[in-house]
mmCIF file with all atom_site columns, C-alpha atoms in Angstrom:
data_model
loop_
_atom_site.group_PDB
_atom_site.id
_atom_site.type_symbol
_atom_site.label_atom_id
_atom_site.label_alt_id
_atom_site.label_comp_id
_atom_site.label_asym_id
_atom_site.label_entity_id
_atom_site.label_seq_id
_atom_site.pdbx_PDB_ins_code
_atom_site.Cartn_x
_atom_site.Cartn_y
_atom_site.Cartn_z
_atom_site.occupancy
_atom_site.B_iso_or_equiv
_atom_site.pdbx_formal_charge
_atom_site.auth_seq_id
_atom_site.auth_comp_id
_atom_site.auth_asym_id
_atom_site.auth_atom_id
_atom_site.pdbx_PDB_model_num
ATOM 1   C CA . MET A 1 1   ? -66.258 130.686 -109.562 1.00 94.00 ? 1   MET A CA 1
ATOM 2   C CA . LEU A 1 2   ? -69.637 131.498 -108.074 1.00 95.00 ? 2   LEU A CA 1
ATOM 3   C CA . LEU A 1 3   ? -72.761 130.423 -109.930 1.00 94.00 ? 3   LEU A CA 1
ATOM 4   C CA . PRO A 1 4   ? -76.409 130.605 -108.904 1.00 94.00 ? 4   PRO A CA 1
ATOM 5   C CA . SER A 1 5   ? -77.759 127.637 -106.945 1.00 93.00 ? 5   SER A CA 1
ATOM 6   C CA . GLU A 1 6   ? -79.195 125.060 -109.285 1.00 88.00 ? 6   GLU A CA 1
ATOM 7   C CA . SER A 1 7   ? -82.358 124.827 -107.164 1.00 88.00 ? 7   SER A CA 1
ATOM 8   C CA . LEU A 1 8   ? -82.942 128.598 -107.247 1.00 90.00 ? 8   LEU A CA 1
ATOM 9   C CA . GLU A 1 9   ? -85.878 129.872 -109.309 1.00 90.00 ? 9   GLU A CA 1
ATOM 10  C CA . LEU A 1 10  ? -84.197 132.673 -111.252 1.00 91.00 ? 10  LEU A CA 1
ATOM 11  C CA . PRO A 1 11  ? -86.056 135.708 -112.605 1.00 93.00 ? 11  PRO A CA 1
ATOM 12  C CA . TYR A 1 12  ? -84.213 135.211 -115.896 1.00 92.00 ? 12  TYR A CA 1
ATOM 13  C CA . PRO A 1 13  ? -84.049 133.587 -118.242 1.00 92.00 ? 13  PRO A CA 1
ATOM 14  C CA . ARG A 1 14  ? -87.835 133.434 -117.902 1.00 94.00 ? 14  ARG A CA 1
ATOM 15  C CA . ALA A 1 15  ? -90.169 132.222 -120.616 1.00 95.00 ? 15  ALA A CA 1
ATOM 16  C CA . LEU A 1 16  ? -93.054 134.548 -121.404 1.00 96.00 ? 16  LEU A CA 1
ATOM 17  C CA . LYS A 1 17  ? -95.298 131.469 -121.807 1.00 95.00 ? 17  LYS A CA 1
ATOM 18  C CA . GLU A 1 18  ? -95.315 129.316 -118.677 1.00 93.00 ? 18  GLU A CA 1
ATOM 19  C CA . GLU A 1 19  ? -95.418 126.074 -120.683 1.00 94.00 ? 19  GLU A CA 1
ATOM 20  C CA . ASP A 1 20  ? -91.946 126.905 -122.074 1.00 93.00 ? 20  ASP A CA 1
ATOM 21  C CA . SER A 1 21  ? -90.389 127.371 -118.620 1.00 92.00 ? 21  SER A CA 1
ATOM 22  C CA . PRO A 1 22  ? -89.111 123.798 -118.037 1.00 91.00 ? 22  PRO A CA 1
ATOM 23  C CA . ARG A 1 23  ? -87.365 123.761 -121.412 1.00 93.00 ? 23  ARG A CA 1
ATOM 24  C CA . LEU A 1 24  ? -85.758 127.111 -120.684 1.00 92.00 ? 24  LEU A CA 1
ATOM 25  C CA . ARG A 1 25  ? -84.512 125.937 -117.278 1.00 90.00 ? 25  ARG A CA 1
ATOM 26  C CA . ASP A 1 26  ? -82.991 122.857 -118.953 1.00 91.00 ? 26  ASP A CA 1
ATOM 27  C CA . ARG A 1 27  ? -81.316 125.101 -121.537 1.00 92.00 ? 27  ARG A CA 1
ATOM 28  C CA . PHE A 1 28  ? -79.819 127.268 -118.797 1.00 90.00 ? 28  PHE A CA 1
ATOM 29  C CA . ARG A 1 29  ? -78.424 124.231 -116.939 1.00 91.00 ? 29  ARG A CA 1
ATOM 30  C CA . THR A 1 30  ? -76.968 122.788 -120.149 1.00 93.00 ? 30  THR A CA 1
ATOM 31  C CA . ILE A 1 31  ? -75.278 126.078 -121.093 1.00 92.00 ? 31  ILE A CA 1
ATOM 32  C CA . THR A 1 32  ? -73.843 126.412 -117.579 1.00 91.00 ? 32  THR A CA 1
ATOM 33  C CA . GLN A 1 33  ? -72.464 122.860 -117.656 1.00 93.00 ? 33  GLN A CA 1
ATOM 34  C CA . ARG A 1 34  ? -70.943 123.326 -121.125 1.00 95.00 ? 34  ARG A CA 1
ATOM 35  C CA . SER A 1 35  ? -69.383 126.654 -120.196 1.00 93.00 ? 35  SER A CA 1
ATOM 36  C CA . THR A 1 36  ? -67.848 125.479 -116.941 1.00 94.00 ? 36  THR A CA 1
ATOM 37  C CA . GLU A 1 37  ? -66.431 122.334 -118.570 1.00 96.00 ? 37  GLU A CA 1
ATOM 38  C CA . SER A 1 38  ? -65.010 124.396 -121.432 1.00 96.00 ? 38  SER A CA 1
ATOM 39  C CA . LEU A 1 39  ? -63.381 126.782 -118.961 1.00 95.00 ? 39  LEU A CA 1
ATOM 40  C CA . ARG A 1 40  ? -61.929 123.867 -117.021 1.00 95.00 ? 40  ARG A CA 1
ATOM 41  C CA . GLN A 1 41  ? -60.417 122.413 -120.226 1.00 97.00 ? 41  GLN A CA 1
ATOM 42  C CA . VAL A 1 42  ? -58.977 125.755 -121.360 1.00 97.00 ? 42  VAL A CA 1
ATOM 43  C CA . LEU A 1 43  ? -57.347 126.347 -117.978 1.00 95.00 ? 43  LEU A CA 1
ATOM 44  C CA . ARG A 1 44  ? -55.890 122.825 -117.899 1.00 95.00 ? 44  ARG A CA 1
ATOM 45  C CA . GLY A 1 45  ? -54.527 123.420 -121.402 1.00 97.00 ? 45  GLY A CA 1
ATOM 46  C CA . LEU A 1 46  ? -52.804 126.625 -120.306 1.00 96.00 ? 46  LEU A CA 1
ATOM 47  C CA . GLU A 1 47  ? -51.133 124.714 -117.494 1.00 96.00 ? 47  GLU A CA 1
ATOM 48  C CA . ALA A 1 48  ? -50.179 121.777 -119.742 1.00 96.00 ? 48  ALA A CA 1
ATOM 49  C CA . GLU A 1 49  ? -48.597 124.164 -122.258 1.00 97.00 ? 49  GLU A CA 1
ATOM 50  C CA . LYS A 1 50  ? -46.688 125.824 -119.380 1.00 96.00 ? 50  LYS A CA 1
ATOM 51  C CA . LEU A 1 51  ? -48.282 129.175 -120.216 1.00 96.00 ? 51  LEU A CA 1
ATOM 52  C CA . VAL A 1 52  ? -49.182 129.546 -116.546 1.00 93.00 ? 52  VAL A CA 1
ATOM 53  C CA . PRO A 1 53  ? -47.394 127.907 -113.607 1.00 93.00 ? 53  PRO A CA 1
ATOM 54  C CA . SER A 1 54  ? -50.526 126.330 -112.143 1.00 92.00 ? 54  SER A CA 1
ATOM 55  C CA . VAL A 1 55  ? -54.291 126.395 -112.349 1.00 91.00 ? 55  VAL A CA 1
ATOM 56  C CA . GLU A 1 56  ? -56.905 125.852 -109.693 1.00 90.00 ? 56  GLU A CA 1
ATOM 57  C CA . LEU A 1 57  ? -60.614 126.130 -110.372 1.00 92.00 ? 57  LEU A CA 1
ATOM 58  C CA . GLU A 1 58  ? -63.283 125.676 -107.746 1.00 94.00 ? 58  GLU A CA 1
ATOM 59  C CA . ILE A 1 59  ? -66.926 126.187 -108.573 1.00 94.00 ? 59  ILE A CA 1
ATOM 60  C CA . ARG A 1 60  ? -69.521 126.840 -105.920 1.00 96.00 ? 60  ARG A CA 1
ATOM 61  C CA . HIS A 1 61  ? -73.175 127.757 -106.079 1.00 96.00 ? 61  HIS A CA 1
ATOM 62  C CA . ALA A 1 62  ? -74.876 130.500 -104.064 1.00 97.00 ? 62  ALA A CA 1
ATOM 63  C CA . PRO A 1 63  ? -78.570 131.342 -103.644 1.00 96.00 ? 63  PRO A CA 1
ATOM 64  C CA . LEU A 1 64  ? -78.252 134.606 -105.565 1.00 96.00 ? 64  LEU A CA 1
ATOM 65  C CA . THR A 1 65  ? -79.503 135.813 -108.909 1.00 93.00 ? 65  THR A CA 1
ATOM 66  C CA . PRO A 1 66  ? -76.580 137.112 -110.939 1.00 92.00 ? 66  PRO A CA 1
ATOM 67  C CA . THR A 1 67  ? -77.026 140.811 -111.712 1.00 93.00 ? 67  THR A CA 1
ATOM 68  C CA . PHE A 1 68  ? -73.495 141.494 -112.927 1.00 95.00 ? 68  PHE A CA 1
ATOM 69  C CA . LYS A 1 69  ? -70.284 139.924 -114.154 1.00 94.00 ? 69  LYS A CA 1
ATOM 70  C CA . LEU A 1 70  ? -67.277 140.185 -111.894 1.00 95.00 ? 70  LEU A CA 1
ATOM 71  C CA . TYR A 1 71  ? -63.765 139.050 -112.700 1.00 94.00 ? 71  TYR A CA 1
ATOM 72  C CA . VAL A 1 72  ? -61.131 139.507 -110.003 1.00 93.00 ? 72  VAL A CA 1
ATOM 73  C CA . ILE A 1 73  ? -57.672 139.314 -111.549 1.00 92.00 ? 73  ILE A CA 1
ATOM 74  C CA . ASN A 1 74  ? -54.683 138.556 -109.337 1.00 89.00 ? 74  ASN A CA 1
ATOM 75  C CA . GLY A 1 75  ? -56.431 140.236 -106.425 1.00 90.00 ? 75  GLY A CA 1
ATOM 76  C CA . SER A 1 76  ? -55.599 143.705 -107.732 1.00 95.00 ? 76  SER A CA 1
ATOM 77  C CA . GLU A 1 77  ? -57.788 144.256 -110.779 1.00 96.00 ? 77  GLU A CA 1
ATOM 78  C CA . VAL A 1 78  ? -61.501 143.909 -111.372 1.00 97.00 ? 78  VAL A CA 1
ATOM 79  C CA . LEU A 1 79  ? -63.587 143.730 -114.516 1.00 97.00 ? 79  LEU A CA 1
ATOM 80  C CA . HIS A 1 80  ? -67.214 144.517 -113.725 1.00 97.00 ? 80  HIS A CA 1
ATOM 81  C CA . GLY A 1 81  ? -70.289 144.686 -115.914 1.00 96.00 ? 81  GLY A CA 1
ATOM 82  C CA . LEU A 1 82  ? -73.979 145.010 -115.105 1.00 95.00 ? 82  LEU A CA 1
ATOM 83  C CA . TYR A 1 83  ? -76.523 142.795 -116.821 1.00 93.00 ? 83  TYR A CA 1
ATOM 84  C CA . ASN A 1 84  ? -79.439 144.507 -118.565 1.00 93.00 ? 84  ASN A CA 1
ATOM 85  C CA . VAL A 1 85  ? -82.696 142.583 -118.732 1.00 94.00 ? 85  VAL A CA 1
ATOM 86  C CA . VAL A 1 86  ? -84.168 142.358 -122.236 1.00 95.00 ? 86  VAL A CA 1
ATOM 87  C CA . GLU A 1 87  ? -86.957 140.504 -123.974 1.00 96.00 ? 87  GLU A CA 1
ATOM 88  C CA . ARG A 1 88  ? -85.602 138.319 -126.757 1.00 95.00 ? 88  ARG A CA 1
ATOM 89  C CA . PRO A 1 89  ? -86.032 134.995 -128.535 1.00 96.00 ? 89  PRO A CA 1
ATOM 90  C CA . LEU A 1 90  ? -83.943 132.118 -127.194 1.00 95.00 ? 90  LEU A CA 1
ATOM 91  C CA . VAL A 1 91  ? -83.254 129.180 -129.488 1.00 94.00 ? 91  VAL A CA 1
ATOM 92  C CA . LEU A 1 92  ? -83.192 125.721 -127.929 1.00 94.00 ? 92  LEU A CA 1
ATOM 93  C CA . ASP A 1 93  ? -80.923 122.911 -129.140 1.00 91.00 ? 93  ASP A CA 1
ATOM 94  C CA . ASP A 1 94  ? -83.785 121.451 -131.203 1.00 94.00 ? 94  ASP A CA 1
ATOM 95  C CA . GLY A 1 95  ? -84.345 124.792 -132.961 1.00 94.00 ? 95  GLY A CA 1
ATOM 96  C CA . TYR A 1 96  ? -87.525 125.682 -131.034 1.00 94.00 ? 96  TYR A CA 1
ATOM 97  C CA . GLN A 1 97  ? -87.695 129.387 -130.187 1.00 95.00 ? 97  GLN A CA 1
ATOM 98  C CA . VAL A 1 98  ? -88.888 130.690 -126.830 1.00 96.00 ? 98  VAL A CA 1
ATOM 99  C CA . ARG A 1 99  ? -89.697 134.354 -126.165 1.00 97.00 ? 99  ARG A CA 1
ATOM 100 C CA . ALA A 1 100 ? -88.137 135.194 -122.849 1.00 97.00 ? 100 ALA A CA 1
ATOM 101 C CA . LEU A 1 101 ? -86.792 137.752 -120.449 1.00 96.00 ? 101 LEU A CA 1
ATOM 102 C CA . ASP A 1 102 ? -83.049 137.296 -120.318 1.00 94.00 ? 102 ASP A CA 1
ATOM 103 C CA . VAL A 1 103 ? -79.775 139.139 -119.926 1.00 92.00 ? 103 VAL A CA 1
ATOM 104 C CA . LEU A 1 104 ? -77.092 139.624 -122.529 1.00 85.00 ? 104 LEU A CA 1
ATOM 105 C CA . GLY A 1 105 ? -74.019 138.238 -120.822 1.00 81.00 ? 105 GLY A CA 1
ATOM 106 C CA . LEU A 1 106 ? -71.836 138.507 -123.921 1.00 82.00 ? 106 LEU A CA 1
ATOM 107 C CA . GLY A 1 107 ? -73.004 142.058 -124.458 1.00 77.00 ? 107 GLY A CA 1
ATOM 108 C CA . ALA A 1 108 ? -72.310 143.292 -120.940 1.00 86.00 ? 108 ALA A CA 1
ATOM 109 C CA . THR A 1 109 ? -69.962 146.286 -121.002 1.00 93.00 ? 109 THR A CA 1
ATOM 110 C CA . LEU A 1 110 ? -67.044 145.631 -118.682 1.00 96.00 ? 110 LEU A CA 1
ATOM 111 C CA . THR A 1 111 ? -65.337 148.416 -116.762 1.00 97.00 ? 111 THR A CA 1
ATOM 112 C CA . HIS A 1 112 ? -61.761 147.993 -115.579 1.00 98.00 ? 112 HIS A CA 1
ATOM 113 C CA . HIS A 1 113 ? -60.747 148.973 -112.057 1.00 98.00 ? 113 HIS A CA 1
ATOM 114 C CA . VAL A 1 114 ? -57.221 148.759 -110.630 1.00 98.00 ? 114 VAL A CA 1
ATOM 115 C CA . ARG A 1 115 ? -56.024 148.717 -107.051 1.00 96.00 ? 115 ARG A CA 1
ATOM 116 C CA . ASP A 1 116 ? -53.159 151.205 -107.053 1.00 95.00 ? 116 ASP A CA 1
ATOM 117 C CA . GLY A 1 117 ? -50.811 152.556 -104.402 1.00 91.00 ? 117 GLY A CA 1
ATOM 118 C CA . ASP A 1 118 ? -53.464 154.845 -102.942 1.00 97.00 ? 118 ASP A CA 1
ATOM 119 C CA . PRO A 1 119 ? -55.887 152.899 -100.696 1.00 96.00 ? 119 PRO A CA 1
ATOM 120 C CA . GLU A 1 120 ? -58.359 155.821 -100.947 1.00 97.00 ? 120 GLU A CA 1
ATOM 121 C CA . SER A 1 121 ? -58.430 155.999 -104.763 1.00 97.00 ? 121 SER A CA 1
ATOM 122 C CA . ALA A 1 122 ? -61.658 155.090 -106.537 1.00 97.00 ? 122 ALA A CA 1
ATOM 123 C CA . GLY A 1 123 ? -59.992 152.076 -108.178 1.00 97.00 ? 123 GLY A CA 1
ATOM 124 C CA . SER A 1 124 ? -58.567 150.703 -104.931 1.00 98.00 ? 124 SER A CA 1
ATOM 125 C CA . ILE A 1 125 ? -61.837 151.167 -103.064 1.00 98.00 ? 125 ILE A CA 1
ATOM 126 C CA . PHE A 1 126 ? -63.830 149.489 -105.846 1.00 98.00 ? 126 PHE A CA 1
ATOM 127 C CA . VAL A 1 127 ? -61.460 146.508 -106.094 1.00 98.00 ? 127 VAL A CA 1
ATOM 128 C CA . ASP A 1 128 ? -61.357 146.044 -102.313 1.00 97.00 ? 128 ASP A CA 1
ATOM 129 C CA . THR A 1 129 ? -65.152 146.362 -102.007 1.00 97.00 ? 129 THR A CA 1
ATOM 130 C CA . MET A 1 130 ? -65.828 143.816 -104.752 1.00 97.00 ? 130 MET A CA 1
ATOM 131 C CA . ARG A 1 131 ? -63.235 141.376 -103.372 1.00 96.00 ? 131 ARG A CA 1
ATOM 132 C CA . THR A 1 132 ? -64.771 141.684 -99.900  1.00 96.00 ? 132 THR A CA 1
ATOM 133 C CA . TRP A 1 133 ? -68.259 141.105 -101.318 1.00 97.00 ? 133 TRP A CA 1
ATOM 134 C CA . TYR A 1 134 ? -67.121 138.054 -103.303 1.00 96.00 ? 134 TYR A CA 1
ATOM 135 C CA . ASP A 1 135 ? -65.236 136.564 -100.353 1.00 96.00 ? 135 ASP A CA 1
ATOM 136 C CA . SER A 1 136 ? -68.254 137.038 -98.065  1.00 97.00 ? 136 SER A CA 1
ATOM 137 C CA . VAL A 1 137 ? -70.602 135.269 -100.484 1.00 97.00 ? 137 VAL A CA 1
ATOM 138 C CA . TRP A 1 138 ? -68.038 132.486 -101.007 1.00 97.00 ? 138 TRP A CA 1
ATOM 139 C CA . LYS A 1 139 ? -67.577 131.989 -97.268  1.00 97.00 ? 139 LYS A CA 1
ATOM 140 C CA . TRP A 1 140 ? -71.115 132.444 -95.953  1.00 97.00 ? 140 TRP A CA 1
ATOM 141 C CA . LEU A 1 141 ? -73.571 131.681 -98.747  1.00 97.00 ? 141 LEU A CA 1
ATOM 142 C CA . SER A 1 142 ? -71.960 129.270 -101.185 1.00 96.00 ? 142 SER A CA 1
ATOM 143 C CA . GLU A 1 143 ? -72.674 125.566 -101.137 1.00 92.00 ? 143 GLU A CA 1
ATOM 144 C CA . LEU A 1 144 ? -69.634 123.340 -100.772 1.00 83.00 ? 144 LEU A CA 1
ATOM 145 C CA . PRO A 1 145 ? -68.946 121.192 -103.847 1.00 78.00 ? 145 PRO A CA 1
ATOM 146 C CA . GLN A 1 146 ? -70.222 117.650 -103.622 1.00 70.00 ? 146 GLN A CA 1
#
């Protein structure tokens, strides 16, 4: 899994009032940590229940702002969805609301692309292009886990 570098100043979520920015950055880090730990637990549970033969999860960070979701499935399918930037209220754990620019990750429309038998088909080209992009970022830009 590729995530943005923790030291990177992201354009979103961005508080509209500068004094709210540190709290919003903390919220983003907390959500990321919760989500990755939840994913790790779910995947371990699938393996423990023998629903999948094995699970391996490696998380790296890259100095990129996420502009889309990308799921590569078994190397032959891709789910892809662009993020749209919106202004909206974000609620912090203590109930405080911050007006911010953000993206709607849960609301991103995903399109399904399949690598088929034709290497020149739109699906095959899209899957191969996205896999190549992901692999290049993983190899050349991502920070090794510590």
